[in-house]
XYZ file of C-alpha atoms in Angstrom:
648
model
C -46.609 19.225 -66.904
C -43.189 19.171 -65.500
C -40.187 18.281 -67.722
C -38.824 14.631 -67.495
C -36.081 13.965 -65.107
C -32.816 13.305 -65.768
C -31.893 9.625 -67.589
C -30.188 8.372 -64.332
C -33.009 8.787 -61.576
C -32.511 6.416 -59.327
C -32.290 8.516 -56.075
C -28.897 7.709 -54.489
C -29.388 7.317 -50.695
C -26.950 6.277 -47.839
C -27.541 2.891 -45.808
C -29.213 5.500 -42.982
C -31.619 7.278 -45.468
C -32.699 3.910 -46.521
C -33.342 2.539 -43.085
C -35.161 5.729 -42.409
C -37.449 5.376 -45.493
C -38.046 1.566 -44.314
C -38.592 2.645 -40.574
C -41.232 5.477 -41.643
C -43.420 2.678 -43.463
C -43.633 0.209 -40.975
C -46.465 -0.074 -38.526
C -45.217 1.889 -35.725
C -47.979 0.831 -32.622
C -48.935 -2.351 -31.222
C -52.827 -1.773 -30.309
C -53.309 -5.681 -30.466
C -51.607 -8.365 -28.313
C -49.279 -10.428 -30.462
C -48.149 -14.122 -29.632
C -45.072 -13.905 -31.641
C -43.955 -10.554 -30.278
C -44.642 -11.750 -26.294
C -42.463 -14.924 -27.557
C -39.303 -12.617 -28.380
C -39.623 -10.498 -25.081
C -39.313 -13.748 -23.332
C -43.114 -14.813 -22.744
C -44.969 -17.697 -24.020
C -48.699 -16.177 -24.111
C -50.064 -19.408 -24.589
C -53.607 -17.924 -23.583
C -53.341 -15.748 -27.218
C -53.671 -18.743 -28.996
C -55.062 -21.615 -26.870
C -57.652 -23.144 -27.234
C -56.892 -23.185 -31.055
C -59.352 -20.665 -32.678
C -62.264 -22.295 -34.833
C -64.051 -20.807 -37.983
C -67.877 -20.173 -37.417
C -70.184 -22.715 -38.951
C -71.386 -20.489 -41.780
C -68.044 -19.661 -42.876
C -67.053 -23.276 -42.593
C -70.389 -24.363 -44.299
C -69.208 -21.767 -47.501
C -65.643 -22.496 -47.506
C -66.274 -26.294 -47.758
C -68.714 -26.018 -50.319
C -66.145 -23.777 -52.817
C -63.435 -26.342 -51.721
C -65.605 -29.110 -53.047
C -66.185 -27.450 -56.017
C -62.427 -26.403 -56.723
C -61.387 -29.870 -56.150
C -63.332 -31.316 -58.756
C -62.253 -28.593 -61.020
C -58.668 -29.099 -59.979
C -58.968 -33.120 -60.645
C -60.751 -32.535 -64.274
C -59.550 -29.632 -65.454
C -56.213 -28.590 -64.479
C -53.036 -30.451 -66.511
C -49.892 -29.327 -64.167
C -47.502 -31.145 -66.225
C -49.014 -29.658 -69.640
C -48.770 -26.443 -67.847
C -44.916 -27.110 -66.702
C -44.256 -28.082 -70.197
C -45.558 -25.498 -72.295
C -44.941 -22.989 -69.474
C -48.379 -21.261 -69.706
C -51.643 -21.796 -68.259
C -54.174 -22.782 -70.947
C -57.046 -19.665 -71.456
C -59.899 -22.081 -70.920
C -58.091 -22.845 -67.366
C -58.275 -19.271 -66.429
C -61.854 -18.657 -67.485
C -62.903 -21.979 -65.542
C -61.475 -20.422 -62.636
C -63.040 -17.383 -63.712
C -66.476 -18.934 -63.661
C -66.357 -20.909 -60.507
C -65.384 -17.532 -58.515
C -61.876 -18.298 -57.719
C -60.974 -14.492 -58.849
C -63.119 -13.087 -55.952
C -62.560 -15.846 -53.314
C -61.285 -13.068 -50.858
C -63.305 -10.049 -52.057
C -66.567 -9.084 -49.963
C -69.852 -10.933 -51.303
C -71.396 -7.404 -51.891
C -68.984 -6.676 -54.575
C -69.588 -10.155 -56.077
C -66.873 -12.065 -54.576
C -66.991 -15.096 -52.515
C -66.443 -13.811 -49.010
C -64.324 -16.507 -47.865
C -62.085 -16.344 -44.586
C -58.714 -16.067 -44.993
C -58.269 -19.883 -43.396
C -60.587 -21.010 -46.451
C -58.863 -19.109 -48.754
C -55.533 -20.433 -47.851
C -57.191 -23.947 -48.000
C -58.379 -22.972 -51.611
C -54.659 -21.713 -52.647
C -53.223 -25.040 -50.955
C -55.429 -27.251 -53.021
C -54.887 -25.477 -56.415
C -51.540 -25.249 -55.698
C -51.102 -28.663 -55.299
C -52.465 -29.057 -59.008
C -50.496 -26.587 -60.362
C -47.910 -24.225 -58.459
C -48.047 -21.601 -61.576
C -52.158 -21.053 -60.752
C -51.585 -21.040 -57.221
C -49.271 -18.383 -57.503
C -51.336 -16.514 -60.459
C -54.418 -16.497 -58.187
C -52.431 -15.234 -54.801
C -50.571 -12.547 -56.741
C -53.886 -11.332 -57.874
C -55.648 -11.337 -54.317
C -53.131 -11.162 -51.710
C -50.993 -8.410 -52.970
C -52.733 -7.227 -55.904
C -55.227 -4.643 -56.166
C -58.041 -6.315 -54.266
C -56.409 -6.474 -50.911
C -55.133 -2.899 -50.788
C -58.338 -1.698 -51.690
C -60.243 -3.648 -49.235
C -58.175 -1.682 -46.396
C -57.567 1.395 -47.882
C -59.384 1.990 -51.077
C -62.722 4.796 -51.239
C -66.154 3.365 -51.541
C -65.963 4.972 -54.914
C -63.047 2.792 -55.872
C -64.184 -0.594 -54.007
C -67.340 0.064 -56.314
C -65.706 0.579 -59.498
C -62.869 -2.161 -59.354
C -63.733 -4.800 -57.057
C -66.615 -6.297 -58.987
C -64.301 -6.186 -62.146
C -61.792 -8.293 -59.978
C -64.028 -11.112 -58.441
C -65.409 -11.735 -61.778
C -63.109 -11.239 -64.949
C -59.858 -9.115 -64.206
C -56.676 -9.904 -63.363
C -54.513 -7.848 -61.243
C -51.069 -7.457 -60.344
C -48.494 -5.570 -58.337
C -45.513 -3.514 -59.043
C -42.732 -2.372 -56.635
C -39.676 -3.905 -57.876
C -37.598 -2.060 -60.326
C -34.033 -3.663 -62.305
C -32.110 -1.514 -59.647
C -34.423 -1.341 -56.700
C -35.531 -4.793 -55.126
C -35.846 -4.666 -51.140
C -34.299 -1.213 -50.893
C -37.326 1.120 -51.710
C -35.913 4.428 -50.681
C -34.316 4.170 -54.402
C -37.506 3.702 -56.266
C -37.031 5.660 -59.695
C -40.518 5.293 -61.207
C -42.276 8.790 -60.920
C -45.985 10.145 -61.124
C -45.626 13.489 -61.711
C -48.675 15.429 -60.402
C -50.392 17.358 -63.810
C -53.979 18.513 -63.205
C -56.579 15.992 -61.920
C -54.223 13.307 -63.034
C -50.572 11.925 -62.408
C -47.686 10.837 -65.233
C -46.133 8.003 -64.769
C -42.533 6.965 -66.383
C -40.387 4.387 -65.162
C -39.746 0.452 -65.219
C -40.967 -2.315 -63.223
C -38.807 -5.769 -63.318
C -40.858 -9.056 -61.967
C -44.254 -8.115 -62.473
C -46.216 -11.413 -61.456
C -49.445 -11.455 -63.551
C -48.333 -8.531 -65.518
C -48.592 -9.855 -68.768
C -51.848 -10.811 -68.458
C -53.364 -8.154 -65.629
C -56.299 -6.090 -66.589
C -55.332 -3.587 -63.408
C -52.187 -2.867 -61.918
C -51.247 -1.757 -58.627
C -47.850 0.441 -59.131
C -45.449 2.125 -56.634
C -44.453 5.459 -58.039
C -42.344 8.293 -56.647
C -44.222 11.612 -56.553
C -42.198 14.630 -56.522
C -42.221 17.355 -53.901
C -44.222 20.451 -54.579
C -46.927 23.062 -53.693
C -49.702 20.981 -52.567
C -48.304 17.864 -53.021
C -46.493 16.478 -50.033
C -45.021 13.659 -52.581
C -43.030 10.584 -51.343
C -43.806 6.639 -52.429
C -47.504 6.383 -53.316
C -49.724 3.567 -54.792
C -51.838 3.883 -57.809
C -54.454 1.522 -59.533
C -53.723 1.385 -63.541
C -55.611 0.058 -66.157
C -53.225 -2.076 -67.743
C -54.116 -1.320 -71.117
C -53.458 2.321 -71.011
C -51.570 4.175 -73.335
C -47.825 3.860 -73.155
C -47.736 1.098 -70.933
C -45.531 -1.777 -72.504
C -44.675 -4.992 -71.412
C -41.480 -5.862 -72.722
C -40.627 -9.081 -71.947
C -42.466 -12.601 -70.412
C -39.704 -13.589 -68.227
C -38.728 -17.274 -67.864
C -37.646 -18.944 -64.646
C -36.242 -22.727 -63.277
C -39.579 -23.219 -61.849
C -43.064 -21.999 -61.591
C -42.958 -22.200 -65.829
C -46.304 -20.899 -66.024
C -45.886 -17.798 -64.400
C -47.174 -14.567 -66.265
C -44.293 -12.402 -64.845
C -42.405 -9.699 -67.114
C -40.899 -6.533 -67.572
C -43.155 -3.543 -67.902
C -42.425 0.040 -68.917
C -44.627 2.927 -67.781
C -43.889 6.329 -70.610
C -46.158 9.166 -69.883
C -48.954 7.288 -68.671
C -51.755 9.459 -67.864
C -53.295 8.094 -64.275
C -56.564 9.754 -62.725
C -56.028 11.088 -59.090
C -59.347 9.275 -58.123
C -57.002 5.875 -58.656
C -54.544 6.939 -56.098
C -54.855 4.703 -53.094
C -54.556 6.439 -49.957
C -52.791 9.480 -49.462
C -49.290 10.873 -51.058
C -46.450 9.027 -49.624
C -48.411 5.955 -48.099
C -47.310 3.616 -50.494
C -45.090 1.716 -48.861
C -47.121 1.302 -45.550
C -49.854 0.102 -47.900
C -47.793 -2.453 -49.125
C -46.584 -3.406 -45.949
C -49.668 -3.475 -44.201
C -50.988 -5.797 -47.352
C -48.365 -7.958 -46.983
C -49.120 -8.832 -43.077
C -51.679 -11.501 -44.288
C -50.672 -11.530 -48.217
C -47.496 -13.592 -47.018
C -50.012 -16.234 -45.732
C -50.414 -17.534 -49.031
C -47.192 -19.154 -49.855
C -46.577 -20.911 -46.601
C -50.334 -22.331 -47.336
C -48.701 -23.711 -50.668
C -45.711 -24.555 -49.013
C -47.742 -26.855 -46.474
C -49.640 -28.277 -49.551
C -46.127 -29.383 -50.935
C -45.357 -30.921 -47.511
C -48.370 -33.440 -48.026
C -47.825 -34.025 -51.429
C -44.081 -34.847 -50.177
C -45.405 -37.093 -47.770
C -47.771 -39.063 -50.140
C -45.411 -39.703 -52.560
C -42.574 -40.678 -49.730
C -44.942 -43.183 -48.353
C -46.051 -44.789 -51.308
C -42.771 -45.307 -53.044
C -40.997 -46.328 -49.867
C -43.509 -49.012 -49.138
C -42.978 -50.174 -52.926
C -39.287 -49.966 -53.106
C -37.033 -52.418 -51.800
C -33.700 -52.677 -50.833
C -31.610 -55.315 -49.145
C -34.697 -57.134 -48.439
C -37.059 -54.859 -47.268
C -38.920 -51.712 -48.177
C -36.317 -48.359 -48.353
C -38.809 -47.090 -45.552
C -37.981 -49.620 -42.975
C -34.003 -48.425 -43.285
C -33.334 -45.689 -41.042
C -31.340 -43.500 -42.908
C -34.423 -43.078 -45.262
C -37.142 -43.555 -42.045
C -35.587 -40.662 -40.873
C -36.190 -38.527 -43.605
C -40.280 -39.667 -44.089
C -40.101 -38.710 -40.392
C -38.532 -35.238 -40.916
C -41.619 -34.883 -43.692
C -44.257 -36.050 -41.743
C -43.492 -34.425 -38.565
C -42.786 -30.829 -40.566
C -46.127 -31.204 -42.474
C -47.834 -31.368 -39.398
C -46.248 -28.399 -38.016
C -46.542 -26.119 -41.117
C -49.981 -27.110 -41.646
C -50.532 -25.648 -37.588
C -48.820 -22.687 -38.158
C -50.861 -21.838 -41.441
C -54.155 -22.623 -39.748
C -53.423 -20.528 -36.559
C -52.245 -17.563 -37.907
C -55.242 -17.611 -40.675
C -57.807 -18.065 -37.977
C -55.717 -15.708 -35.765
C -56.106 -12.975 -39.208
C -59.660 -13.848 -39.565
C -60.481 -13.217 -35.866
C -58.867 -9.712 -35.902
C -58.199 -9.639 -32.157
C -54.510 -10.273 -32.499
C -51.790 -8.446 -34.426
C -50.346 -11.009 -36.736
C -47.762 -9.286 -38.690
C -44.759 -11.460 -37.004
C -46.948 -14.466 -36.952
C -47.718 -14.218 -40.788
C -43.671 -13.130 -41.381
C -42.654 -16.095 -39.505
C -45.066 -18.417 -41.387
C -43.502 -17.381 -44.708
C -39.864 -17.618 -43.586
C -40.498 -21.018 -41.846
C -43.140 -22.348 -44.414
C -40.621 -21.642 -47.872
C -37.403 -22.873 -45.790
C -38.956 -26.103 -44.508
C -40.652 -26.409 -47.580
C -37.646 -26.664 -49.770
C -36.401 -29.311 -47.459
C -39.015 -31.547 -47.723
C -38.920 -31.554 -51.695
C -35.294 -32.131 -51.403
C -35.410 -34.942 -49.053
C -38.214 -36.355 -51.093
C -35.632 -36.152 -54.038
C -33.216 -38.121 -52.218
C -35.473 -40.583 -51.099
C -36.680 -41.234 -54.771
C -32.706 -41.430 -55.956
C -32.287 -41.244 -59.375
C -36.345 -41.283 -60.259
C -36.209 -38.035 -58.070
C -33.976 -36.065 -60.787
C -35.872 -37.669 -63.555
C -38.511 -35.523 -65.076
C -41.828 -36.901 -64.879
C -42.507 -36.968 -68.522
C -39.294 -39.318 -69.012
C -40.212 -41.663 -66.112
C -43.451 -42.073 -68.032
C -42.038 -42.477 -71.498
C -40.097 -45.639 -69.728
C -43.074 -46.886 -68.461
C -43.038 -45.624 -64.769
C -45.469 -43.239 -62.802
C -44.948 -39.847 -63.732
C -43.749 -38.352 -60.147
C -42.693 -34.661 -60.794
C -40.645 -34.533 -58.039
C -37.768 -32.380 -59.346
C -40.506 -30.148 -60.790
C -41.617 -29.683 -56.634
C -38.487 -28.598 -56.144
C -37.917 -26.094 -58.761
C -41.512 -24.703 -58.194
C -40.593 -24.525 -54.248
C -37.431 -22.532 -54.820
C -38.564 -19.314 -55.679
C -40.556 -19.219 -52.594
C -37.223 -18.416 -50.360
C -37.424 -14.936 -52.756
C -41.120 -14.088 -53.214
C -42.426 -11.450 -51.101
C -39.543 -10.955 -49.251
C -36.116 -13.209 -49.506
C -35.202 -15.174 -45.989
C -32.716 -12.687 -45.547
C -35.266 -9.715 -46.077
C -37.524 -11.426 -43.523
C -34.956 -12.178 -40.811
C -34.657 -8.543 -40.940
C -37.774 -7.540 -40.992
C -38.824 -9.723 -37.995
C -35.715 -8.814 -36.211
C -36.929 -5.350 -36.372
C -40.239 -6.193 -34.829
C -38.751 -8.423 -32.166
C -36.369 -5.647 -30.899
C -39.198 -2.996 -30.903
C -39.850 -2.850 -27.601
C -36.225 -2.040 -26.670
C -35.840 0.491 -29.523
C -39.015 2.121 -28.091
C -37.332 2.472 -24.487
C -33.450 2.494 -25.548
C -33.237 3.404 -29.074
C -32.143 7.043 -28.470
C -29.062 5.669 -26.433
C -27.700 4.192 -29.477
C -29.130 7.057 -32.101
C -26.081 9.161 -32.940
C -28.228 11.999 -33.972
C -29.773 12.379 -30.293
C -28.766 15.669 -28.007
C -27.460 14.342 -24.528
C -30.478 15.558 -23.270
C -32.616 12.721 -25.323
C -30.203 10.231 -24.296
C -30.309 11.342 -20.697
C -34.027 10.573 -20.914
C -33.748 7.295 -22.580
C -31.469 6.124 -20.161
C -33.720 6.754 -17.018
C -36.522 5.031 -19.250
C -34.800 2.133 -20.281
C -33.686 1.768 -16.596
C -37.423 1.613 -15.423
C -38.214 -0.952 -18.392
C -35.427 -2.930 -17.711
C -35.810 -3.409 -14.062
C -39.028 -4.504 -14.220
C -38.274 -6.843 -17.224
C -35.309 -8.602 -16.555
C -36.131 -10.393 -13.470
C -39.003 -11.780 -15.299
C -36.600 -13.492 -17.400
C -35.188 -15.706 -14.648
C -37.541 -18.135 -13.744
C -41.066 -19.424 -15.178
C -43.517 -21.585 -15.931
C -40.998 -23.737 -17.838
C -39.273 -24.867 -14.871
C -42.681 -26.110 -12.855
C -43.450 -29.892 -13.630
C -46.789 -29.254 -13.388
C -47.238 -26.486 -15.991
C -49.330 -27.088 -19.196
C -50.779 -30.102 -17.620
C -53.616 -29.852 -20.356
C -51.154 -31.166 -23.009
C -50.265 -34.597 -21.263
C -53.549 -36.682 -21.260
C -53.335 -40.124 -20.047
C -51.937 -42.380 -22.664
C -50.857 -39.859 -24.753
C -47.200 -38.589 -25.833
C -46.136 -35.498 -23.327
C -46.667 -32.375 -25.042
C -46.575 -30.259 -21.898
C -42.908 -31.036 -21.732
C -41.923 -29.607 -25.053
C -44.167 -26.423 -24.079
C -42.136 -25.986 -20.856
C -39.047 -26.201 -22.834
C -40.596 -23.612 -25.169
C -41.400 -21.078 -22.122
C -37.438 -21.491 -21.003
C -36.074 -21.196 -24.825
C -38.203 -17.965 -24.814
C -36.779 -16.396 -22.125
C -33.673 -17.346 -22.807
C -33.883 -15.880 -26.531
C -35.101 -12.798 -24.890
C -31.686 -12.723 -22.434
C -29.568 -13.525 -25.364
C -31.081 -10.601 -27.467
C -30.781 -8.143 -24.579
C -27.108 -9.396 -24.101
C -26.348 -8.749 -27.755
C -27.816 -5.205 -27.770
C -25.812 -4.299 -24.574
C -22.490 -5.913 -26.439
C -23.081 -4.030 -29.756
C -25.464 -1.080 -29.040
C -25.409 0.561 -32.685
C -23.593 -1.781 -34.421
C -26.813 -4.569 -33.482
C -28.249 -3.806 -37.084
C -25.156 -5.064 -38.877
C -24.881 -8.506 -36.991
C -27.206 -9.941 -39.537
C -25.916 -13.591 -38.869
C -27.024 -13.323 -35.097
C -30.041 -11.675 -35.526
C -30.969 -14.669 -38.242
C -30.638 -16.741 -35.790
C -32.470 -15.218 -33.180
C -35.353 -15.025 -35.937
C -35.091 -18.485 -36.504
C -35.223 -19.641 -32.990
C -38.583 -17.631 -32.679
C -39.839 -19.489 -36.197
C -38.865 -22.979 -33.964
C -40.710 -21.804 -30.810
C -43.444 -20.506 -32.688
C -44.067 -23.984 -34.344
C -43.549 -25.972 -31.653
C -46.577 -24.200 -30.107
C -48.840 -23.989 -32.922
C -48.147 -27.775 -33.294
C -48.946 -28.605 -29.696
C -52.107 -26.496 -29.770
C -53.267 -27.848 -32.938
C -52.865 -31.597 -31.576
C -54.741 -30.862 -28.631
C -57.313 -29.285 -30.585
C -57.601 -32.366 -32.997
C -57.640 -34.727 -29.545
C -60.596 -32.718 -28.354
C -62.717 -32.773 -31.737
C -61.641 -36.159 -31.653
C -60.018 -36.218 -35.169
C -56.751 -37.924 -35.050
C -56.024 -36.904 -31.825
C -53.798 -39.790 -31.108
C -52.167 -39.503 -34.760
C -51.981 -35.638 -34.425
C -50.192 -35.826 -30.496
C -47.474 -38.426 -32.164
C -46.686 -36.221 -34.812
C -46.459 -32.819 -32.688
C -44.263 -34.746 -30.326
C -41.946 -35.983 -32.796
C -41.806 -32.415 -34.461
C -40.975 -30.983 -31.110
C -38.367 -33.195 -30.694
C -36.452 -32.442 -33.967
C -37.007 -28.544 -33.887
C -35.452 -28.623 -30.254
C -32.428 -30.378 -31.757
C -32.262 -27.708 -34.173
C -32.955 -24.973 -31.600
C -30.171 -26.344 -29.437
C -27.823 -26.267 -32.322
C -29.098 -22.454 -32.950
C -28.351 -21.246 -29.497
C -24.714 -22.591 -29.893
C -24.309 -20.794 -32.824
C -25.602 -17.331 -31.636
C -22.090 -17.205 -29.959
C -20.260 -19.989 -31.621
C -19.900 -19.100 -35.091
C -17.685 -18.072 -38.284
C -19.447 -14.769 -38.706
C -16.004 -12.705 -38.374
C -13.675 -14.787 -40.453
C -16.736 -15.142 -43.071
C -16.482 -10.696 -43.278
C -12.719 -11.213 -43.785
C -12.966 -13.709 -46.490
C -15.838 -11.768 -47.877
C -13.196 -8.571 -48.035
C -10.407 -10.636 -49.785
C -13.070 -11.896 -52.183
C -13.970 -8.161 -52.939
C -10.410 -7.218 -53.088
C -9.789 -9.588 -55.772
C -7.208 -11.259 -53.406
C -8.556 -14.895 -54.471
C -9.346 -14.517 -58.257
C -6.499 -17.236 -58.558
C -8.941 -19.769 -57.084
C -11.159 -18.928 -60.066
C -8.691 -20.405 -62.483
C -9.307 -23.457 -64.580
C -13.122 -22.826 -65.724
C -14.787 -21.670 -68.625
C -17.478 -19.257 -67.304
C -20.911 -20.226 -69.692
C -22.668 -16.808 -68.723
C -23.275 -14.939 -71.807
C -22.358 -11.012 -72.454
C -24.469 -8.032 -71.110
C -24.779 -5.639 -68.288
C -25.294 -7.142 -64.607
C -28.446 -4.611 -64.317
C -30.604 -3.835 -67.409
C -30.691 -0.125 -68.280
C -34.062 1.360 -67.204
C -33.840 4.830 -68.445
C -37.405 6.357 -68.964
C -38.487 6.871 -72.510
C -40.718 5.420 -74.890
C -40.573 1.756 -75.189
C -38.304 0.264 -77.990
C -39.790 -3.425 -77.834
C -42.881 -4.854 -78.719
C -45.928 -5.241 -76.140
C -46.132 -8.789 -75.484
C -48.974 -7.886 -73.037
C -51.627 -10.747 -73.424
C -54.861 -10.050 -71.678
C -57.000 -13.307 -71.480
C -60.071 -12.703 -73.007
């Protein structure tokens, strides 16, 4: 075996090299249509999502059967307040989840799983997450990004036969990518997997290993050095969590999700059979990103559930609480908040159900839709929880235990706010999601004109790209001038007699999609190679796209419910309210594309980093403790107690 690497093994890479690693990992081609991709190109392809897709009868039967069983379990076996108070999910609760098959919701029945569709898997997570967000996170990390999902797509039959039955019934899995000094920049990944005969030897430290404290099986991303017969690169492995040399050095504690089994895991000369490698060497990041295409849908599902709970509490409390002679809900300032919660909850459920059903049908590429759902759901759920705390006033800030102690209903509004906050960071922070989605949104442009702004391309390459771009834009740009959004008869089926007019919102969405595409083209023409540095602009472009996707999903869902006779009139009213609220946000975002403080913000940041404003920090006491900003992650044997706690 080769000698251990030097103490500081984190690769030193330039910004360009880091981008190249990320670019190589993303899916390069589009083999299926994508509603969201077309949206960013200025085309409202409603035919891709309308009529709203629906699950098969058999899928619905099996899904509803499990949801009934899970609901009973949640109501009788889960004490969310206890989990938050003691910062631990009781072993008997996890064993109960094993017994009803919750560990195998997404695993095929031939491996002992339930074989639920994405739609019903997400509904199950929403249900259990409403009882305890920590349990929702455990089940999601186990099945959405843990061992089952990458094995389903990239594993060999032998690997599936070996691991999936365990994962469906007994074993908990975790996903290990992040390191103390490596977050969303995997080019700097320091954990190594050195080939040694028919095995690999892992060394390194992983941080924020959700489920890592209790996991039986791990998906580990590690860098294989290039050598004879080994192309090397970031590679994925299934690792037994009780392997010699693995130490869980810490169980991390957080402001929310206090039952989360999240830790720090050290690998010291851990031997992993080559048969446990998932896919070829160097495919690890591609496997991770592909897994997240549908894996990200679990978070917005639980965010939609949070919206439902916020609405329930807002309705009940605002009817009971009186101020100045009438219920607080009848005061406009509070009523506006309730309307926002109700309309946004409807839209979030529309987005997640649509994206989930598209994933089940597998006829559309949903990589952007899933990312938009995660981005939009995590942001809007935090806003709804914050509004609920405001509606509840001092009781919103008070803990449920304190409320109960003085004789009032134990409403955990402050816990909801704490628990939801991580979703803006989990599985890609809002800022990273903006960049990821923006990259996909401009993919068509980079394919035809990317060489024009690439400094490494030759003059010949640039000339060919120029000709290709001219042909593309000569066809594309004229289509952005007029469209269905300017015809008063367009989308007429969304304005049935006696119902609110949703057609007007779809016409707005069509016009706005073309405006969004024109704005993107103008920005690329203006900034060219510097476009990637305009993160404020790109974030607003993505946020507009997210709002347009939500408008489309809300309208399509309302029409589906009207057609099926399920609360159609109420659904139309909620969709109308949401679209009107969304349009206000969209107009503000369009204004801020070109009228903003981005330039002055950059100058202020330069001043802050240069220390020119240190005088502004005077007059305080810093309560922070001592220690380095980033913990030492040097390879070597662990010097700490192993807190790994597999659940029997």
